[in-house]
Amino acid sequence: MQNVLINHNDSSSPYGTEIESLSGTIRVPQFIDLREFGYDIAVAKYPITNCLFDSFLQEKQTKKIKIPYSHDERFNQPTQPVVGIKEKDVANYCEWLSQVLGLSVVKLPDVSEWESIARCNTDNLYSSKDGSCSNLYVNIGLTYGETNPVDYFPANKWGLHDMSGNVLEWTDTVPDFKNLTLTKEESIDLCKLSNTDSNSLANCLEDIKVQE
């Protein structure tokens, strides 16, 4: 596990770290140990990048998993987050990581875990350096016309990158949007993260309780 488990202020690379497996050298993500923040878990420092997911595909030697944007230069660079991955493929990647790292389980965080980690146990709406959605710190709605390398923006207070913006992330459970109570501005921001057309945005807003 050397160089795989790191502290929040340790140096790291979006290329992950190399380990030896039965089939040769592979790349795996580095995980931040969150025990110093009261959580008995470790979380990947960056979203899974194209180069890390490709290491999984090469080791598994599978062509069943399709990467829909693999030929799109806006999304296919090595340190950009892998995008367009189906939930079952995420589950397969986690199972593979568990095996190559010799761990009992590697899994997605549930919604409450993800939110606590993203907010760093604060009331911030965004997981950025200053808690805002400034395009100095987050890429919301592909403001840059493409995804950014995962180390492009500063980390949050717990050393994690891109917990807001740049790419939508899978969780182990589904958010209950109908029980959310947000201000109108917060609701619009939330819906813009996952909807690009006006009809979808309107439907999203109907499902959220707006605090006047």
PDB file of C-alpha atoms in Angstrom:
ATOM      1  CA  MET A   1       0.000   0.000   0.000  1.00  0.00           C
ATOM      2  CA  GLN A   2       3.035   2.267  -0.172  1.00  0.00           C
ATOM      3  CA  ASN A   3       2.213   5.541  -1.985  1.00  0.00           C
ATOM      4  CA  VAL A   4      -1.455   4.503  -2.303  1.00  0.00           C
ATOM      5  CA  LEU A   5      -2.681   5.821   1.074  1.00  0.00           C
ATOM      6  CA  ILE A   6      -1.615   9.433   1.638  1.00  0.00           C
ATOM      7  CA  ASN A   7      -2.387  12.355   3.951  1.00  0.00           C
ATOM      8  CA  HIS A   8      -4.324  15.371   2.711  1.00  0.00           C
ATOM      9  CA  ASN A   9      -1.214  17.552   2.382  1.00  0.00           C
ATOM     10  CA  ASP A  10       1.067  14.933   0.776  1.00  0.00           C
ATOM     11  CA  SER A  11       2.282  15.419  -2.787  1.00  0.00           C
ATOM     12  CA  SER A  12       0.482  13.271  -5.341  1.00  0.00           C
ATOM     13  CA  SER A  13      -0.138  12.812  -9.050  1.00  0.00           C
ATOM     14  CA  PRO A  14      -3.309  12.622 -11.166  1.00  0.00           C
ATOM     15  CA  TYR A  15      -1.549   9.737 -12.921  1.00  0.00           C
ATOM     16  CA  GLY A  16      -1.878   7.785  -9.679  1.00  0.00           C
ATOM     17  CA  THR A  17       0.844   5.444  -8.549  1.00  0.00           C
ATOM     18  CA  GLU A  18       2.310   2.297 -10.060  1.00  0.00           C
ATOM     19  CA  ILE A  19       1.966  -1.107  -8.434  1.00  0.00           C
ATOM     20  CA  GLU A  20       2.837  -4.586  -9.594  1.00  0.00           C
ATOM     21  CA  SER A  21       0.085  -7.076 -10.391  1.00  0.00           C
ATOM     22  CA  LEU A  22       0.113 -10.605 -11.820  1.00  0.00           C
ATOM     23  CA  SER A  23      -0.098  -9.156 -15.318  1.00  0.00           C
ATOM     24  CA  GLY A  24       2.585  -6.512 -14.819  1.00  0.00           C
ATOM     25  CA  THR A  25       2.731  -2.859 -13.777  1.00  0.00           C
ATOM     26  CA  ILE A  26      -0.593  -1.061 -13.431  1.00  0.00           C
ATOM     27  CA  ARG A  27      -1.677   2.379 -12.265  1.00  0.00           C
ATOM     28  CA  VAL A  28      -4.093   2.902  -9.386  1.00  0.00           C
ATOM     29  CA  PRO A  29      -5.416   6.061  -7.701  1.00  0.00           C
ATOM     30  CA  GLN A  30      -3.997   7.525  -4.510  1.00  0.00           C
ATOM     31  CA  PHE A  31      -6.371   7.712  -1.549  1.00  0.00           C
ATOM     32  CA  ILE A  32      -6.488  10.365   1.160  1.00  0.00           C
ATOM     33  CA  ASP A  33      -6.726   8.966   4.682  1.00  0.00           C
ATOM     34  CA  LEU A  34      -9.686  10.779   6.264  1.00  0.00           C
ATOM     35  CA  ARG A  35      -9.243   9.437   9.790  1.00  0.00           C
ATOM     36  CA  GLU A  36      -7.730  12.760  10.855  1.00  0.00           C
ATOM     37  CA  PHE A  37     -11.097  14.325   9.968  1.00  0.00           C
ATOM     38  CA  GLY A  38     -13.151  11.748  11.868  1.00  0.00           C
ATOM     39  CA  TYR A  39     -13.977   9.340   9.017  1.00  0.00           C
ATOM     40  CA  ASP A  40     -12.618   5.809   9.095  1.00  0.00           C
ATOM     41  CA  ILE A  41     -12.316   5.662   5.309  1.00  0.00           C
ATOM     42  CA  ALA A  42      -9.998   6.754   2.522  1.00  0.00           C
ATOM     43  CA  VAL A  43     -11.172   8.552  -0.618  1.00  0.00           C
ATOM     44  CA  ALA A  44      -9.487   8.951  -4.007  1.00  0.00           C
ATOM     45  CA  LYS A  45      -7.753  12.326  -4.131  1.00  0.00           C
ATOM     46  CA  TYR A  46      -8.897  12.971  -7.701  1.00  0.00           C
ATOM     47  CA  PRO A  47     -11.794  11.751  -9.848  1.00  0.00           C
ATOM     48  CA  ILE A  48     -10.711   8.659 -11.760  1.00  0.00           C
ATOM     49  CA  THR A  49      -8.792   9.825 -14.810  1.00  0.00           C
ATOM     50  CA  ASN A  50      -8.676   8.444 -18.326  1.00  0.00           C
ATOM     51  CA  CYS A  51      -5.190   7.045 -17.775  1.00  0.00           C
ATOM     52  CA  LEU A  52      -6.237   5.235 -14.590  1.00  0.00           C
ATOM     53  CA  PHE A  53      -9.379   3.769 -16.148  1.00  0.00           C
ATOM     54  CA  ASP A  54      -7.370   2.736 -19.191  1.00  0.00           C
ATOM     55  CA  SER A  55      -5.019   0.812 -16.898  1.00  0.00           C
ATOM     56  CA  PHE A  56      -8.054  -1.148 -15.700  1.00  0.00           C
ATOM     57  CA  LEU A  57      -9.226  -1.811 -19.264  1.00  0.00           C
ATOM     58  CA  GLN A  58      -5.779  -2.948 -20.376  1.00  0.00           C
ATOM     59  CA  GLU A  59      -5.342  -5.275 -17.398  1.00  0.00           C
ATOM     60  CA  LYS A  60      -8.809  -6.768 -17.824  1.00  0.00           C
ATOM     61  CA  GLN A  61      -8.327  -6.943 -21.607  1.00  0.00           C
ATOM     62  CA  THR A  62     -12.005  -6.264 -22.168  1.00  0.00           C
ATOM     63  CA  LYS A  63     -13.733  -4.588 -25.089  1.00  0.00           C
ATOM     64  CA  LYS A  64     -17.175  -4.808 -23.505  1.00  0.00           C
ATOM     65  CA  ILE A  65     -16.817  -1.468 -21.723  1.00  0.00           C
ATOM     66  CA  LYS A  66     -17.377   1.398 -24.115  1.00  0.00           C
ATOM     67  CA  ILE A  67     -15.919   4.862 -23.502  1.00  0.00           C
ATOM     68  CA  PRO A  68     -18.273   7.133 -25.483  1.00  0.00           C
ATOM     69  CA  TYR A  69     -15.911  10.128 -25.596  1.00  0.00           C
ATOM     70  CA  SER A  70     -12.643   8.278 -26.149  1.00  0.00           C
ATOM     71  CA  HIS A  71     -12.063  10.045 -29.498  1.00  0.00           C
ATOM     72  CA  ASP A  72     -13.223  13.491 -28.352  1.00  0.00           C
ATOM     73  CA  GLU A  73     -10.214  15.701 -27.581  1.00  0.00           C
ATOM     74  CA  ARG A  74     -12.315  17.757 -25.163  1.00  0.00           C
ATOM     75  CA  PHE A  75     -12.548  14.769 -22.814  1.00  0.00           C
ATOM     76  CA  ASN A  76      -9.920  12.131 -23.670  1.00  0.00           C
ATOM     77  CA  GLN A  77      -6.637  13.507 -22.313  1.00  0.00           C
ATOM     78  CA  PRO A  78      -4.800  11.316 -19.755  1.00  0.00           C
ATOM     79  CA  THR A  79      -5.404  13.495 -16.672  1.00  0.00           C
ATOM     80  CA  GLN A  80      -8.954  14.524 -17.515  1.00  0.00           C
ATOM     81  CA  PRO A  81     -11.685  12.636 -15.622  1.00  0.00           C
ATOM     82  CA  VAL A  82     -13.101   9.643 -17.449  1.00  0.00           C
ATOM     83  CA  VAL A  83     -16.674  10.484 -18.508  1.00  0.00           C
ATOM     84  CA  GLY A  84     -19.720   8.630 -19.813  1.00  0.00           C
ATOM     85  CA  ILE A  85     -19.078   5.522 -17.717  1.00  0.00           C
ATOM     86  CA  LYS A  86     -22.064   3.337 -16.832  1.00  0.00           C
ATOM     87  CA  GLU A  87     -22.833   2.416 -13.234  1.00  0.00           C
ATOM     88  CA  LYS A  88     -22.090  -1.273 -13.798  1.00  0.00           C
ATOM     89  CA  ASP A  89     -18.680  -0.372 -15.228  1.00  0.00           C
ATOM     90  CA  VAL A  90     -17.951   1.730 -12.143  1.00  0.00           C
ATOM     91  CA  ALA A  91     -18.871  -1.278  -9.992  1.00  0.00           C
ATOM     92  CA  ASN A  92     -16.513  -3.479 -12.021  1.00  0.00           C
ATOM     93  CA  TYR A  93     -13.693  -0.960 -11.609  1.00  0.00           C
ATOM     94  CA  CYS A  94     -14.237  -0.831  -7.840  1.00  0.00           C
ATOM     95  CA  GLU A  95     -14.245  -4.631  -7.629  1.00  0.00           C
ATOM     96  CA  TRP A  96     -11.018  -4.764  -9.644  1.00  0.00           C
ATOM     97  CA  LEU A  97      -9.387  -2.149  -7.391  1.00  0.00           C
ATOM     98  CA  SER A  98     -10.365  -4.176  -4.338  1.00  0.00           C
ATOM     99  CA  GLN A  99      -8.603  -7.201  -5.795  1.00  0.00           C
ATOM    100  CA  VAL A 100      -5.388  -5.525  -6.966  1.00  0.00           C
ATOM    101  CA  LEU A 101      -5.022  -3.572  -3.711  1.00  0.00           C
ATOM    102  CA  GLY A 102      -5.875  -6.569  -1.543  1.00  0.00           C
ATOM    103  CA  LEU A 103      -8.714  -4.757   0.228  1.00  0.00           C
ATOM    104  CA  SER A 104     -12.006  -6.171   1.435  1.00  0.00           C
ATOM    105  CA  VAL A 105     -14.003  -3.515  -0.396  1.00  0.00           C
ATOM    106  CA  VAL A 106     -13.542  -0.455  -2.580  1.00  0.00           C
ATOM    107  CA  LYS A 107     -16.865   1.192  -3.304  1.00  0.00           C
ATOM    108  CA  LEU A 108     -18.601   4.434  -4.135  1.00  0.00           C
ATOM    109  CA  PRO A 109     -19.550   6.686  -1.208  1.00  0.00           C
ATOM    110  CA  ASP A 110     -23.247   7.000  -0.434  1.00  0.00           C
ATOM    111  CA  VAL A 111     -24.906  10.409  -0.818  1.00  0.00           C
ATOM    112  CA  SER A 112     -24.487  11.476   2.809  1.00  0.00           C
ATOM    113  CA  GLU A 113     -20.822  10.421   2.864  1.00  0.00           C
ATOM    114  CA  TRP A 114     -20.171  12.213  -0.414  1.00  0.00           C
ATOM    115  CA  GLU A 115     -21.831  15.427   0.781  1.00  0.00           C
ATOM    116  CA  SER A 116     -19.974  15.462   4.115  1.00  0.00           C
ATOM    117  CA  ILE A 117     -16.655  14.888   2.361  1.00  0.00           C
ATOM    118  CA  ALA A 118     -17.376  17.465  -0.340  1.00  0.00           C
ATOM    119  CA  ARG A 119     -18.399  20.103   2.203  1.00  0.00           C
ATOM    120  CA  CYS A 120     -15.582  19.131   4.610  1.00  0.00           C
ATOM    121  CA  ASN A 121     -18.205  19.171   7.391  1.00  0.00           C
ATOM    122  CA  THR A 122     -19.012  22.838   6.699  1.00  0.00           C
ATOM    123  CA  ASP A 123     -22.131  24.590   5.422  1.00  0.00           C
ATOM    124  CA  ASN A 124     -20.460  25.471   2.111  1.00  0.00           C
ATOM    125  CA  LEU A 125     -22.609  24.793  -0.937  1.00  0.00           C
ATOM    126  CA  TYR A 126     -19.577  24.150  -3.158  1.00  0.00           C
ATOM    127  CA  SER A 127     -16.470  22.070  -2.546  1.00  0.00           C
ATOM    128  CA  SER A 128     -14.013  24.730  -3.642  1.00  0.00           C
ATOM    129  CA  LYS A 129     -11.151  26.655  -2.087  1.00  0.00           C
ATOM    130  CA  ASP A 130     -13.493  29.413  -0.847  1.00  0.00           C
ATOM    131  CA  GLY A 131     -16.856  27.605  -0.930  1.00  0.00           C
ATOM    132  CA  SER A 132     -18.008  29.498  -4.039  1.00  0.00           C
ATOM    133  CA  CYS A 133     -18.740  28.383  -7.602  1.00  0.00           C
ATOM    134  CA  SER A 134     -16.323  30.915  -9.102  1.00  0.00           C
ATOM    135  CA  ASN A 135     -14.824  29.660 -12.353  1.00  0.00           C
ATOM    136  CA  LEU A 136     -11.472  30.346 -10.739  1.00  0.00           C
ATOM    137  CA  TYR A 137     -12.085  27.238  -8.633  1.00  0.00           C
ATOM    138  CA  VAL A 138     -14.714  25.071 -10.378  1.00  0.00           C
ATOM    139  CA  ASN A 139     -15.754  24.153 -13.920  1.00  0.00           C
ATOM    140  CA  ILE A 140     -19.570  24.288 -13.787  1.00  0.00           C
ATOM    141  CA  GLY A 141     -21.509  23.344 -16.923  1.00  0.00           C
ATOM    142  CA  LEU A 142     -18.316  22.991 -18.995  1.00  0.00           C
ATOM    143  CA  THR A 143     -17.530  26.687 -18.637  1.00  0.00           C
ATOM    144  CA  TYR A 144     -14.152  25.976 -20.227  1.00  0.00           C
ATOM    145  CA  GLY A 145     -15.687  24.107 -23.182  1.00  0.00           C
ATOM    146  CA  GLU A 146     -14.152  20.848 -21.954  1.00  0.00           C
ATOM    147  CA  THR A 147     -13.281  19.088 -18.748  1.00  0.00           C
ATOM    148  CA  ASN A 148     -10.141  20.254 -16.975  1.00  0.00           C
ATOM    149  CA  PRO A 149      -7.237  18.096 -15.833  1.00  0.00           C
ATOM    150  CA  VAL A 150      -8.218  16.895 -12.366  1.00  0.00           C
ATOM    151  CA  ASP A 151      -5.403  18.833 -10.695  1.00  0.00           C
ATOM    152  CA  TYR A 152      -6.221  22.107 -12.489  1.00  0.00           C
ATOM    153  CA  PHE A 153      -8.126  23.665  -9.577  1.00  0.00           C
ATOM    154  CA  PRO A 154      -7.058  23.857  -5.912  1.00  0.00           C
ATOM    155  CA  ALA A 155      -8.151  21.044  -3.611  1.00  0.00           C
ATOM    156  CA  ASN A 156     -10.800  21.482  -0.929  1.00  0.00           C
ATOM    157  CA  LYS A 157      -9.808  21.707   2.727  1.00  0.00           C
ATOM    158  CA  TRP A 158      -9.428  17.927   2.994  1.00  0.00           C
ATOM    159  CA  GLY A 159      -7.157  17.716  -0.047  1.00  0.00           C
ATOM    160  CA  LEU A 160      -9.753  16.376  -2.510  1.00  0.00           C
ATOM    161  CA  HIS A 161     -10.142  17.730  -6.030  1.00  0.00           C
ATOM    162  CA  ASP A 162     -13.196  18.327  -8.245  1.00  0.00           C
ATOM    163  CA  MET A 163     -15.845  17.405  -5.692  1.00  0.00           C
ATOM    164  CA  SER A 164     -17.801  20.249  -7.335  1.00  0.00           C
ATOM    165  CA  GLY A 165     -17.901  20.742 -11.084  1.00  0.00           C
ATOM    166  CA  ASN A 166     -15.829  19.332 -13.946  1.00  0.00           C
ATOM    167  CA  VAL A 167     -17.608  15.963 -14.017  1.00  0.00           C
ATOM    168  CA  LEU A 168     -20.762  14.405 -12.565  1.00  0.00           C
ATOM    169  CA  GLU A 169     -19.944  11.680 -10.053  1.00  0.00           C
ATOM    170  CA  TRP A 170     -21.639   8.396  -9.245  1.00  0.00           C
ATOM    171  CA  THR A 171     -22.655   7.652  -5.660  1.00  0.00           C
ATOM    172  CA  ASP A 172     -23.788   4.405  -4.058  1.00  0.00           C
ATOM    173  CA  THR A 173     -27.239   5.817  -3.276  1.00  0.00           C
ATOM    174  CA  VAL A 174     -29.548   8.265  -5.065  1.00  0.00           C
ATOM    175  CA  PRO A 175     -30.193  11.807  -3.736  1.00  0.00           C
ATOM    176  CA  ASP A 176     -33.769  12.431  -2.594  1.00  0.00           C
ATOM    177  CA  PHE A 177     -34.314  15.674  -4.477  1.00  0.00           C
ATOM    178  CA  LYS A 178     -37.977  15.908  -3.431  1.00  0.00           C
ATOM    179  CA  ASN A 179     -36.980  16.326   0.210  1.00  0.00           C
ATOM    180  CA  LEU A 180     -34.395  19.028  -0.471  1.00  0.00           C
ATOM    181  CA  THR A 181     -35.197  22.523   0.749  1.00  0.00           C
ATOM    182  CA  LEU A 182     -32.990  25.124  -0.881  1.00  0.00           C
ATOM    183  CA  THR A 183     -33.083  28.794  -1.731  1.00  0.00           C
ATOM    184  CA  LYS A 184     -34.143  29.617  -5.290  1.00  0.00           C
ATOM    185  CA  GLU A 185     -30.546  30.492  -6.222  1.00  0.00           C
ATOM    186  CA  GLU A 186     -29.211  27.231  -4.751  1.00  0.00           C
ATOM    187  CA  SER A 187     -31.891  25.239  -6.605  1.00  0.00           C
ATOM    188  CA  ILE A 188     -31.006  26.784  -9.956  1.00  0.00           C
ATOM    189  CA  ASP A 189     -27.303  26.137  -9.365  1.00  0.00           C
ATOM    190  CA  LEU A 190     -27.959  22.503  -8.425  1.00  0.00           C
ATOM    191  CA  CYS A 191     -30.138  21.815 -11.450  1.00  0.00           C
ATOM    192  CA  LYS A 192     -27.700  23.451 -13.840  1.00  0.00           C
ATOM    193  CA  LEU A 193     -25.077  20.927 -12.768  1.00  0.00           C
ATOM    194  CA  SER A 194     -27.003  18.024 -14.292  1.00  0.00           C
ATOM    195  CA  ASN A 195     -29.227  19.576 -16.980  1.00  0.00           C
ATOM    196  CA  THR A 196     -28.287  21.342 -20.174  1.00  0.00           C
ATOM    197  CA  ASP A 197     -31.674  22.098 -21.756  1.00  0.00           C
ATOM    198  CA  SER A 198     -34.468  24.339 -20.482  1.00  0.00           C
ATOM    199  CA  ASN A 199     -37.123  21.585 -20.217  1.00  0.00           C
ATOM    200  CA  SER A 200     -34.910  19.361 -18.049  1.00  0.00           C
ATOM    201  CA  LEU A 201     -33.994  22.363 -15.894  1.00  0.00           C
ATOM    202  CA  ALA A 202     -37.680  23.203 -15.363  1.00  0.00           C
ATOM    203  CA  ASN A 203     -38.500  19.588 -14.412  1.00  0.00           C
ATOM    204  CA  CYS A 204     -35.616  19.519 -11.954  1.00  0.00           C
ATOM    205  CA  LEU A 205     -36.781  22.724 -10.278  1.00  0.00           C
ATOM    206  CA  GLU A 206     -40.295  21.304  -9.879  1.00  0.00           C
ATOM    207  CA  ASP A 207     -38.880  18.403  -7.831  1.00  0.00           C
ATOM    208  CA  ILE A 208     -37.050  20.622  -5.319  1.00  0.00           C
ATOM    209  CA  LYS A 209     -38.674  22.461  -2.449  1.00  0.00           C
ATOM    210  CA  VAL A 210     -37.709  26.101  -2.785  1.00  0.00           C
ATOM    211  CA  GLN A 211     -37.378  28.138   0.380  1.00  0.00           C
ATOM    212  CA  GLU A 212     -38.809  31.610  -0.317  1.00  0.00           C
TER     213      GLU A 212
END
